[in-house]
CSV table of C-alpha atoms in Angstrom, one decimal:
chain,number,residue,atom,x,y,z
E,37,UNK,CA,-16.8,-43.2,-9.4
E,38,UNK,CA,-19.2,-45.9,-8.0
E,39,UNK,CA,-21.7,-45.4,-5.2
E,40,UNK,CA,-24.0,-47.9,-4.8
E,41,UNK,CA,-23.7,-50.0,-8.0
E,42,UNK,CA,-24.3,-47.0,-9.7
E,43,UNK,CA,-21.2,-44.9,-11.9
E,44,UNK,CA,-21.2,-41.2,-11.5
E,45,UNK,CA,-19.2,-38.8,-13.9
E,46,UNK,CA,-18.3,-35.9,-12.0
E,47,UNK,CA,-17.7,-32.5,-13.9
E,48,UNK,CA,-14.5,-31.7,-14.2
E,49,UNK,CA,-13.0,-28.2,-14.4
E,50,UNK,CA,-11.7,-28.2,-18.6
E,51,UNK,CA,-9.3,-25.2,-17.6
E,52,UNK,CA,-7.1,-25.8,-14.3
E,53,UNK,CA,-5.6,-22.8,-13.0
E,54,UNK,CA,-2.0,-22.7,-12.9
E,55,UNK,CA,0.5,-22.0,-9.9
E,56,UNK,CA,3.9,-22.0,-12.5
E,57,UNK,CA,4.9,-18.8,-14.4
E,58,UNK,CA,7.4,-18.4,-17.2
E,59,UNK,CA,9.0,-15.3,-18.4
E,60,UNK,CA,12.3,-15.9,-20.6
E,61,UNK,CA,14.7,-18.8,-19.1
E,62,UNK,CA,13.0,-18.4,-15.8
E,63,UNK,CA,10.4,-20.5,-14.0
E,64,UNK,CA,8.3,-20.0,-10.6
E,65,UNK,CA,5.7,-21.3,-8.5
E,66,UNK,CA,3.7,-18.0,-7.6
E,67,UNK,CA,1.9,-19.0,-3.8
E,68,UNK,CA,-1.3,-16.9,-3.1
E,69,UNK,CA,-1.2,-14.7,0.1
E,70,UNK,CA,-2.1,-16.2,3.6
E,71,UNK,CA,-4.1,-14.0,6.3
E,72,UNK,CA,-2.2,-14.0,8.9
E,73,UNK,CA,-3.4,-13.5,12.5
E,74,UNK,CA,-3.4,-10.2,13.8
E,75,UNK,CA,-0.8,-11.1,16.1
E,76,UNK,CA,2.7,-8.9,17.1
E,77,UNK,CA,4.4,-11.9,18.6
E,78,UNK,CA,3.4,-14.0,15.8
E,79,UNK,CA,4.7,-11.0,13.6
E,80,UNK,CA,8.0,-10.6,15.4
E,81,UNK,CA,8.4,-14.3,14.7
E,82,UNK,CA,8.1,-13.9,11.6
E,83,UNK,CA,10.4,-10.6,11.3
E,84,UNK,CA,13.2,-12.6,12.9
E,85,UNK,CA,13.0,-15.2,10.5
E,86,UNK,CA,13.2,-13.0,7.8
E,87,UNK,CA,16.2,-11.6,9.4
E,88,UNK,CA,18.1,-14.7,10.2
E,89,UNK,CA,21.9,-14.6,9.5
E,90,UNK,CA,21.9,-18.0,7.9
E,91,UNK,CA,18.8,-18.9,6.0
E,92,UNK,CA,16.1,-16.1,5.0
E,93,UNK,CA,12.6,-16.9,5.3
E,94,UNK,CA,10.9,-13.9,3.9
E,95,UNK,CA,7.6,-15.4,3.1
E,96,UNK,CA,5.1,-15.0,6.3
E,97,UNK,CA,6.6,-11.4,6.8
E,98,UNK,CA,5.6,-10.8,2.7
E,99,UNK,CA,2.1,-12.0,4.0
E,100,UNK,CA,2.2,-9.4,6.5
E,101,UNK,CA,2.9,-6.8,3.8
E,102,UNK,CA,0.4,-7.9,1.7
E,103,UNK,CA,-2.1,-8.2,3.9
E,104,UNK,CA,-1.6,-4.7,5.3
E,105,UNK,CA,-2.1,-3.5,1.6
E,106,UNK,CA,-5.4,-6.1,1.3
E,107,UNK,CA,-6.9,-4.9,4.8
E,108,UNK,CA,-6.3,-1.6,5.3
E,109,UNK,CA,-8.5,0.9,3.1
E,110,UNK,CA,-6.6,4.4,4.5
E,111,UNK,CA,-2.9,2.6,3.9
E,112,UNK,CA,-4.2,1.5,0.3
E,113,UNK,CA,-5.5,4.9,-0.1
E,114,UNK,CA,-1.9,6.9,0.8
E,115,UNK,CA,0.1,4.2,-1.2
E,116,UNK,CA,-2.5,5.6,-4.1
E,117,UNK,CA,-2.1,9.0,-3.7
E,118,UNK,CA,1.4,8.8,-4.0
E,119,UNK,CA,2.0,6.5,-6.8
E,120,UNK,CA,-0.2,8.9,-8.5
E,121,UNK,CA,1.5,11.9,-7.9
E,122,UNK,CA,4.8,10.3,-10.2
E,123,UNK,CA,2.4,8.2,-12.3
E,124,UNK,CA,0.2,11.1,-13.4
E,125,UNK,CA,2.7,13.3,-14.3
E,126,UNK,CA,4.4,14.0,-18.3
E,127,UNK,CA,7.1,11.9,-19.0
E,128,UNK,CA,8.9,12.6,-21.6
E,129,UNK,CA,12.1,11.8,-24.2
E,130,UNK,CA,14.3,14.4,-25.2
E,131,UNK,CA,17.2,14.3,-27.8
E,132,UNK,CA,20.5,16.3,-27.1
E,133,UNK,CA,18.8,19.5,-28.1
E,134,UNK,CA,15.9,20.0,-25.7
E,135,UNK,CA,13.6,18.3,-28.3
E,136,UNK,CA,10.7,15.6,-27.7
E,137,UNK,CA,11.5,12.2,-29.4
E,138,UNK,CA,7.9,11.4,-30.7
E,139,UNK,CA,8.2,7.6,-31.2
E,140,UNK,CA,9.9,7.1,-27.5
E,141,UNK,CA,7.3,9.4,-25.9
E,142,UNK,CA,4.4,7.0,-27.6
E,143,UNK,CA,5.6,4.6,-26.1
E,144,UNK,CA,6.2,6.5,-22.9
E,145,UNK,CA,2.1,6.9,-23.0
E,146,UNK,CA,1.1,4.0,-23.2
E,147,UNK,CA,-0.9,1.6,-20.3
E,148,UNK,CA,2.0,-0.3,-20.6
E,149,UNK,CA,4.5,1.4,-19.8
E,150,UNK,CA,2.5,3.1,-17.2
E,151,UNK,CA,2.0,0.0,-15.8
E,152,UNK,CA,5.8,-0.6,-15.6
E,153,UNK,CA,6.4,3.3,-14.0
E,154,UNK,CA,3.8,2.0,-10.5
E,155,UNK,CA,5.1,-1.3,-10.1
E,156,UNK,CA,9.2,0.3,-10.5
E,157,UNK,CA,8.4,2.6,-7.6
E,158,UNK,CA,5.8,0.5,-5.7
E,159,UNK,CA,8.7,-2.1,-5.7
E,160,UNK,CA,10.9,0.4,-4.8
E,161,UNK,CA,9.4,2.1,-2.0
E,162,UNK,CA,6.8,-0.1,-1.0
E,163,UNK,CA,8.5,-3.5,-1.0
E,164,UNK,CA,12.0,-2.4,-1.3
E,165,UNK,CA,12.9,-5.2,-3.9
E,166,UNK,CA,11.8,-6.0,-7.6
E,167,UNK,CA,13.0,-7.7,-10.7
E,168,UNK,CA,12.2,-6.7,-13.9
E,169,UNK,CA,12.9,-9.3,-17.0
E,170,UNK,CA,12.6,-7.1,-20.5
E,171,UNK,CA,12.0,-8.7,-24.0
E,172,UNK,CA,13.0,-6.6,-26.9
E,173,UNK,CA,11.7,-7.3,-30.6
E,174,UNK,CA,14.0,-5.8,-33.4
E,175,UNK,CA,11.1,-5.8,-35.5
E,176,UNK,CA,8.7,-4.0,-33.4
E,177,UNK,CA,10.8,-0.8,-31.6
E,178,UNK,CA,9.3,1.0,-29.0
E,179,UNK,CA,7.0,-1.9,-27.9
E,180,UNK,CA,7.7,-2.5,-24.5
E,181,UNK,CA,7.1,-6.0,-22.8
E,182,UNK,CA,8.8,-7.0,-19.5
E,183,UNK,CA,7.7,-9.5,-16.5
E,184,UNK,CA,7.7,-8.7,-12.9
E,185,UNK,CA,9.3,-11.5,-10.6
E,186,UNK,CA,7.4,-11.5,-7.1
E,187,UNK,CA,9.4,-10.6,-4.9
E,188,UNK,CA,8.7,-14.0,-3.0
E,189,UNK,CA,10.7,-15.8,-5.8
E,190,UNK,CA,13.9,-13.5,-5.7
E,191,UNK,CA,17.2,-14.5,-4.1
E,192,UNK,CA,19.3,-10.7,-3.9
E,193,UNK,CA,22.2,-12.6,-2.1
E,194,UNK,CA,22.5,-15.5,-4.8
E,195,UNK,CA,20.7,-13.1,-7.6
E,196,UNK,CA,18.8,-15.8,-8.1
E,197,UNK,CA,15.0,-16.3,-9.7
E,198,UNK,CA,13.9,-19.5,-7.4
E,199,UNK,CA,11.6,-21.6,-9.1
E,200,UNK,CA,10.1,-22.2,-5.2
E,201,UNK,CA,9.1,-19.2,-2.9
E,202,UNK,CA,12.3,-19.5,-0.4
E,203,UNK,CA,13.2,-22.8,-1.9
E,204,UNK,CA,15.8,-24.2,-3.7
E,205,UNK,CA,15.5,-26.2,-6.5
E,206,UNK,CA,17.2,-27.6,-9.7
E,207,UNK,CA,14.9,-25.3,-11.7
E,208,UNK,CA,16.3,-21.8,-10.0
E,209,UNK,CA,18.1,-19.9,-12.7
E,210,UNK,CA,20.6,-17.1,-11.6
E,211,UNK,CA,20.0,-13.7,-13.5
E,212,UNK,CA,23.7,-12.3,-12.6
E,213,UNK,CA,24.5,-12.4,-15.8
E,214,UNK,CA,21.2,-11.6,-17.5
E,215,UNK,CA,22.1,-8.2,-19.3
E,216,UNK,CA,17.7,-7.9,-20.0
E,217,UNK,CA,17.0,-7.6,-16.4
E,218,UNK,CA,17.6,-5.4,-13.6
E,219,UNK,CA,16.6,-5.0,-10.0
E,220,UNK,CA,16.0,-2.4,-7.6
E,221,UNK,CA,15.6,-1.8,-4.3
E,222,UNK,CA,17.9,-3.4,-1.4
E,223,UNK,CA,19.4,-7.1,-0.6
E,224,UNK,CA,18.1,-6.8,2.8
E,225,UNK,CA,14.2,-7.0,3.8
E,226,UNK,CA,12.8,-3.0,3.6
E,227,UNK,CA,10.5,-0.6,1.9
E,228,UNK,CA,8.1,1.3,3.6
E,229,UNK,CA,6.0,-2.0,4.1
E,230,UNK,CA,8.2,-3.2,6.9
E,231,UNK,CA,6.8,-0.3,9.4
E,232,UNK,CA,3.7,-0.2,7.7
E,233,UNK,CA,2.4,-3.4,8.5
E,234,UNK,CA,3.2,-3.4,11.8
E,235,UNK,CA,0.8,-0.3,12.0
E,236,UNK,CA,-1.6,-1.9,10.1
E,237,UNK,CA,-1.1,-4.9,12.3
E,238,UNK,CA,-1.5,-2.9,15.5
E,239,UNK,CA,-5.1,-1.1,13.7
E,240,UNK,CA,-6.4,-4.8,13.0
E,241,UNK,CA,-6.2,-5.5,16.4
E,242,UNK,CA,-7.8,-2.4,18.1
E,243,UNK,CA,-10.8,-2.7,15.4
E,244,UNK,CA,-11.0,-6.5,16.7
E,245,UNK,CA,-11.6,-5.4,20.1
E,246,UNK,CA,-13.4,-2.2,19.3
E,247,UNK,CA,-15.9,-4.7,17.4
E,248,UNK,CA,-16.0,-7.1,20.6
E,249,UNK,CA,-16.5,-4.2,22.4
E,250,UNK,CA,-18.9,-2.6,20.5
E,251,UNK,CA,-21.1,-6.2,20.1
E,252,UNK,CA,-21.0,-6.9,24.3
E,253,UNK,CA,-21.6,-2.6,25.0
E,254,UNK,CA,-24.1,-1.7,22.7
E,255,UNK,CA,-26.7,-4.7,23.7
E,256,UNK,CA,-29.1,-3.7,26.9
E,257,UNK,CA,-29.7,-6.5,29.8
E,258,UNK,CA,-32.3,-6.2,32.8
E,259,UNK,CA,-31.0,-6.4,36.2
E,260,UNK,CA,-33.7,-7.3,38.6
E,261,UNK,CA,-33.7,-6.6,42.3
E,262,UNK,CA,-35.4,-7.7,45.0
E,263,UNK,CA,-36.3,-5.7,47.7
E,264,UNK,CA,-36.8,-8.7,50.2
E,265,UNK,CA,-33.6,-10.3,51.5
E,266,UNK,CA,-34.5,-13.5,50.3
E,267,UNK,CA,-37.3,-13.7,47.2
E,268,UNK,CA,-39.6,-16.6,46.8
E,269,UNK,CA,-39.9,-18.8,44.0
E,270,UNK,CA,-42.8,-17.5,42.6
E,271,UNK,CA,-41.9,-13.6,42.8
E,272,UNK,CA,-38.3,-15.1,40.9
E,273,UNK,CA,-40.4,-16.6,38.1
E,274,UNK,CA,-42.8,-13.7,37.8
E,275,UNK,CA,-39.5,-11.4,37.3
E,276,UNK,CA,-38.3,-13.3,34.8
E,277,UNK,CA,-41.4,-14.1,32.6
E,278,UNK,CA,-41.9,-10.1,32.9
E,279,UNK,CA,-38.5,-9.5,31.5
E,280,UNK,CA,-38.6,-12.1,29.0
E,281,UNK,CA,-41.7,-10.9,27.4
E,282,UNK,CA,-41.1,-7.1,27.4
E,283,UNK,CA,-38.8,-6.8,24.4
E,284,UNK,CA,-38.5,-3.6,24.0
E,285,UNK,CA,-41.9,-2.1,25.4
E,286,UNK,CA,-42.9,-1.0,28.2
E,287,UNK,CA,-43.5,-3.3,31.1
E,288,UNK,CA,-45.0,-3.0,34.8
E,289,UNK,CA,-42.9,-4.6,37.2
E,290,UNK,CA,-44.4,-6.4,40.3
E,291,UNK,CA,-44.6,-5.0,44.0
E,292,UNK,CA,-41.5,-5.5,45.4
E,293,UNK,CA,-39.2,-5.5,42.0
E,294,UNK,CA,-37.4,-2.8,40.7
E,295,UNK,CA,-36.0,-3.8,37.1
E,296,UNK,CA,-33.3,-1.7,35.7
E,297,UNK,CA,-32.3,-1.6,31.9
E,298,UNK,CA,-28.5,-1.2,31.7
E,299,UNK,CA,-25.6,-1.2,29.1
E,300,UNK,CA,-21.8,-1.6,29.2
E,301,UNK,CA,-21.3,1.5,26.4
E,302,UNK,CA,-19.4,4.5,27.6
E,303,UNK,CA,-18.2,7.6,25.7
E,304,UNK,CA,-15.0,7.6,27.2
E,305,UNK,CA,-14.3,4.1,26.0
E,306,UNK,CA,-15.6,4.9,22.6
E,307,UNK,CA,-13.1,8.1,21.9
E,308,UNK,CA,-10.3,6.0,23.4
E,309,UNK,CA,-10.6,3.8,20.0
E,310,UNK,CA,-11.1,6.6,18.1
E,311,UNK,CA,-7.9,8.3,19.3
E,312,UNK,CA,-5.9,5.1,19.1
E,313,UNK,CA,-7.1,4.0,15.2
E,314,UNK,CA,-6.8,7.7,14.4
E,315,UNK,CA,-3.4,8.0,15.5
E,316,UNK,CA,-2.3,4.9,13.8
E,317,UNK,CA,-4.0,6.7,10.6
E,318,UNK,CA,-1.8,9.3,11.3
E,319,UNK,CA,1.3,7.6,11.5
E,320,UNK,CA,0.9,5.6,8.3
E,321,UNK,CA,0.1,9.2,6.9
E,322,UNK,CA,3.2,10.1,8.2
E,323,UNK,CA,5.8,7.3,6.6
E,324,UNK,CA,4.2,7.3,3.2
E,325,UNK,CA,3.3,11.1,2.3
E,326,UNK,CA,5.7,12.8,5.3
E,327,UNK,CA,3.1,14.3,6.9
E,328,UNK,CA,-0.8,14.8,7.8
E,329,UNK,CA,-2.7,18.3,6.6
E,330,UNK,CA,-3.0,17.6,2.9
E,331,UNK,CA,-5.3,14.4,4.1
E,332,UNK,CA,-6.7,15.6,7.4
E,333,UNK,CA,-7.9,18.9,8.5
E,334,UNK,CA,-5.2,21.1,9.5
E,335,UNK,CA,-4.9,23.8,12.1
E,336,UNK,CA,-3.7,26.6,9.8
E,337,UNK,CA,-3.0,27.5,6.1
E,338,UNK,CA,0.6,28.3,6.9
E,339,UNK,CA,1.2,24.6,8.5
E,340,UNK,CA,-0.6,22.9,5.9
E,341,UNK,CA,1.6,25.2,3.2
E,342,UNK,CA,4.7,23.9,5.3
E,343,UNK,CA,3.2,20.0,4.9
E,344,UNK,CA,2.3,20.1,0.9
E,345,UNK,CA,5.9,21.4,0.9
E,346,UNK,CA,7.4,18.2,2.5
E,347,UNK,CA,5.0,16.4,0.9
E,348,UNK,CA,6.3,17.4,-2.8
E,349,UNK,CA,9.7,17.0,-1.9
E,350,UNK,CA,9.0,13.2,-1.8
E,351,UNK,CA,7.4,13.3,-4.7
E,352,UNK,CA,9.8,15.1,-6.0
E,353,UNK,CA,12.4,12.2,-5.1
E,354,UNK,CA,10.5,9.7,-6.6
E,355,UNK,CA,10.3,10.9,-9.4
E,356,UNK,CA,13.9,11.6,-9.8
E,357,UNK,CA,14.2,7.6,-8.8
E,358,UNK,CA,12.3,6.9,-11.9
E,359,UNK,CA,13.9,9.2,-14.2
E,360,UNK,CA,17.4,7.8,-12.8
E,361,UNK,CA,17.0,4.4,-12.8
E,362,UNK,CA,15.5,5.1,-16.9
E,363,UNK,CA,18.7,7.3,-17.5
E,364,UNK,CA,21.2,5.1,-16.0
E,365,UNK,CA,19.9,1.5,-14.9
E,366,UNK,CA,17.9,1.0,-17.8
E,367,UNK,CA,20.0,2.4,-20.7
E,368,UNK,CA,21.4,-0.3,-22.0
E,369,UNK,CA,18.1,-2.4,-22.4
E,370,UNK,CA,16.7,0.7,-23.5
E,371,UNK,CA,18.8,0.8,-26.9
E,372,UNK,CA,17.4,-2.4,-27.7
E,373,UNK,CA,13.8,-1.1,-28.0
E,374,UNK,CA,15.8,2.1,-30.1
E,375,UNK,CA,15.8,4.2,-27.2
E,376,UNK,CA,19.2,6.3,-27.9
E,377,UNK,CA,21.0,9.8,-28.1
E,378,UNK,CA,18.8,11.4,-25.6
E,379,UNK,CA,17.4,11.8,-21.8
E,380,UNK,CA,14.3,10.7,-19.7
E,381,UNK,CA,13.2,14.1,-18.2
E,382,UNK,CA,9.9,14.9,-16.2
E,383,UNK,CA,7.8,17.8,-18.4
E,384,UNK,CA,7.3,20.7,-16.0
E,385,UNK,CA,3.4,22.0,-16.5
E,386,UNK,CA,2.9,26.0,-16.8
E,387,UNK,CA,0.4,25.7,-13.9
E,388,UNK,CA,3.4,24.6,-11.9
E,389,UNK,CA,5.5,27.6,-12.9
E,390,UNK,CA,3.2,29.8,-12.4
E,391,UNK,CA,2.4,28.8,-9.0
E,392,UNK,CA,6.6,28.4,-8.8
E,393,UNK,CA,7.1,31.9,-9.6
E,394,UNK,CA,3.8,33.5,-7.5
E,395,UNK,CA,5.4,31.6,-4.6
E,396,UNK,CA,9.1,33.3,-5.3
E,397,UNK,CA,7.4,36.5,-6.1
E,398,UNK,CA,5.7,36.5,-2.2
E,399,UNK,CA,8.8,35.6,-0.9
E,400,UNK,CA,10.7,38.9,-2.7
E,401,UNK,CA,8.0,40.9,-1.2
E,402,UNK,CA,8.2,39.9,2.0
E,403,UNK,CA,12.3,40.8,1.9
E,404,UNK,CA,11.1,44.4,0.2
E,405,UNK,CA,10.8,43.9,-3.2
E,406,UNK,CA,8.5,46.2,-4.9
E,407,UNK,CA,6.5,45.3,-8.8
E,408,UNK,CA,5.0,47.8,-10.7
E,409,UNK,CA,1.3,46.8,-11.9
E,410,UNK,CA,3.0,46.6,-15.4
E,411,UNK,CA,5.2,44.2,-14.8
E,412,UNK,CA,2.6,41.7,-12.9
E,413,UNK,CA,0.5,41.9,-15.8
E,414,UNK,CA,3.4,40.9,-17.7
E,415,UNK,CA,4.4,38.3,-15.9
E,416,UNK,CA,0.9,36.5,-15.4
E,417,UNK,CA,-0.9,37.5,-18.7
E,418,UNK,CA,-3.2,39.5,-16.9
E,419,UNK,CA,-5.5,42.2,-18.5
């Protein structure tokens, strides 16, 4: 470059980041996520277009998915908590006998494949669509690698990997026939995204206006008053030098003025966006963990025993999504890595037995059922 006579070298980045993946035969252009504007008719636009009944345009309503994910600390929080409670627990291999398959359950421990187990269900449930590409080494069994198409790049109608977000190009590749991938979720535009991020949507905006609100309410101004019909210039001037030079002290106002220190801030306004954000926490409480009391306080034990209840039953469904789609789904690409003969099953831990049978036991003694001291210590181990 030349400026002035003179030739300038600019420095030049040696290692230019890339916007085109490959995993197997497939190719795509990954787009990063817009902000959109916290906005419902701009969202329904967008919803509408995704919906279209000729051509699909997913990729603004994906933004809005995203971004409810990105912005929203108590959303990213629940969606945590219940990955977790399927993440964190023993999976394990089992032959026809009941046994533990050592080699299969290494691999079942490893970050990899836990990796694999968060994005299945957050695909799932979350985004309600994923594709999974799997590449299996003869020589090196048990090693699990795979790719995740985003779900921006997947055609469910076509079953198609576009090499464009939405687009179509000569470099889309169709994975009908691809007997090393598998998808999950639904053709049509779901998961638990689609309600979320209209809630999260609806939160943005009432902390936009909370923090207007809150910047206009919480700053004092003077009003000055005159008690002459009709001030003269010089009492006007005298007011305002007087304001303008108290800060925040103490002033004496002239004969004649009465200044008055004011503010727009009321507490009525204030727990009006406190309900409304904390009721919008509540519902997004409510679609991703089924209820409220194992987050928030509750008003009784036996509600909050009634919650963790409904709460564990969609755990309890998740996990049987993941143990399904590894039993069934997943089989057949399973053998290639040498997983044969047996069944993906969930290992039950002895505190939850325990805490099984204790709950089982209260139920029996509230119909009448009567243990000896003998056979509780038998039961429970106790001395």
């Amino acid at each position: 470059m030349n400026i002035l006579g003179y030739t300038i070298n600019r420095v030049k980045n040696l290692v230019q980041p890339t916007d085109v993946y490959t995993a197997g035969k497939y190719q795509y252009v990954v787009r990063s996520t817009t902000i959109e504007n916290a906005n419902v008719e701009e969202y329904r636009t967008a919803l509408d277009s995704a919906r279209s009944a000729y051509v699909q345009q997913r990729q603004t309503i994906y933004n809005y998915y995203q971004n409810a994910i990105d912005l929203d600390a108590h959303l990213t929080g629940l969606i945590e908590k219940r990955l977790l409670a399927t993440v964190g627990r023993k999976l394990i291999y089992v032959n026809d006998a009941g046994q533990e398959v050592e080699a299969v359950n290494q691999m079942t421990s490893s970050p990899v494949f836990e990796k694999f187990i968060r994005e299945l269900l957050t695909a799932k449930v979350f985004w309600g669509l994923g594709l999974f590409l799997f590449e299996a080494d003869s020589t090196k069994p048990f090693e699990l690698k795979y790719a995740t198409i985003p779900v921006q790049n997947i055609d469910p109608y076509q079953k198609m990997v576009r090499y464009m977000p939405f687009g179509i190009t000569d470099k889309d590749k169709s994975f009908s026939k691809d007997n090393m991938a598998t998808i999950v979720g639904q053709q049509d535009l779901g998961g638990l995204l689609l309600q979320a991020s209209l809630v999260a949507l609806r939160k943005r905006e009432a902390l936009n206006d909370w923090a207007s609100y809150s910047q206009l309410a919480g700053n004092n101004f003077m009003v000055v008053k005159y008690r002459s019909e009709k001030p003269d210039e010089y009492a006007a001037k005298t007011a305002r030098e007087t304001v303008a030079t108290a800060g925040r002290g103490v002033f004496s106002a002239k004969p004649g003025v009465d200044i008055e220190a004011q503010n727009l801030s009321s507490s009525s306004q204030n727990q009006l966006f406190t309900d409304y954000v904390k009721y919008l926490d509540d519902t997004l409480t409510k679609l991703v963990l089924g209820q409220t009391m194992t987050t928030e306080d509750g008003a009784s034990r036996s509600q909050a025993e009634v919650h963790e209840r409904v709460q564990d039953t969609i755990f309890d469904s998740d996990a049987k999504f993941v143990t399904d789609y590894l039993n069934y789904d997943w089989m057949e690409i399973g053998k290639k890595y040498g997983v044969t003969g047996g069944k993906w099953q969930y290992a039950e831990s002895g505190t939850q037995k325990m805490m099984q049978q204790i709950d089982l036991d209260l139920k029996l003694k509230e119909l009448g059922v009567m243990f000896t001291s003998e056979e509780l210590k038998q039961k429970y181990n106790l001395i």
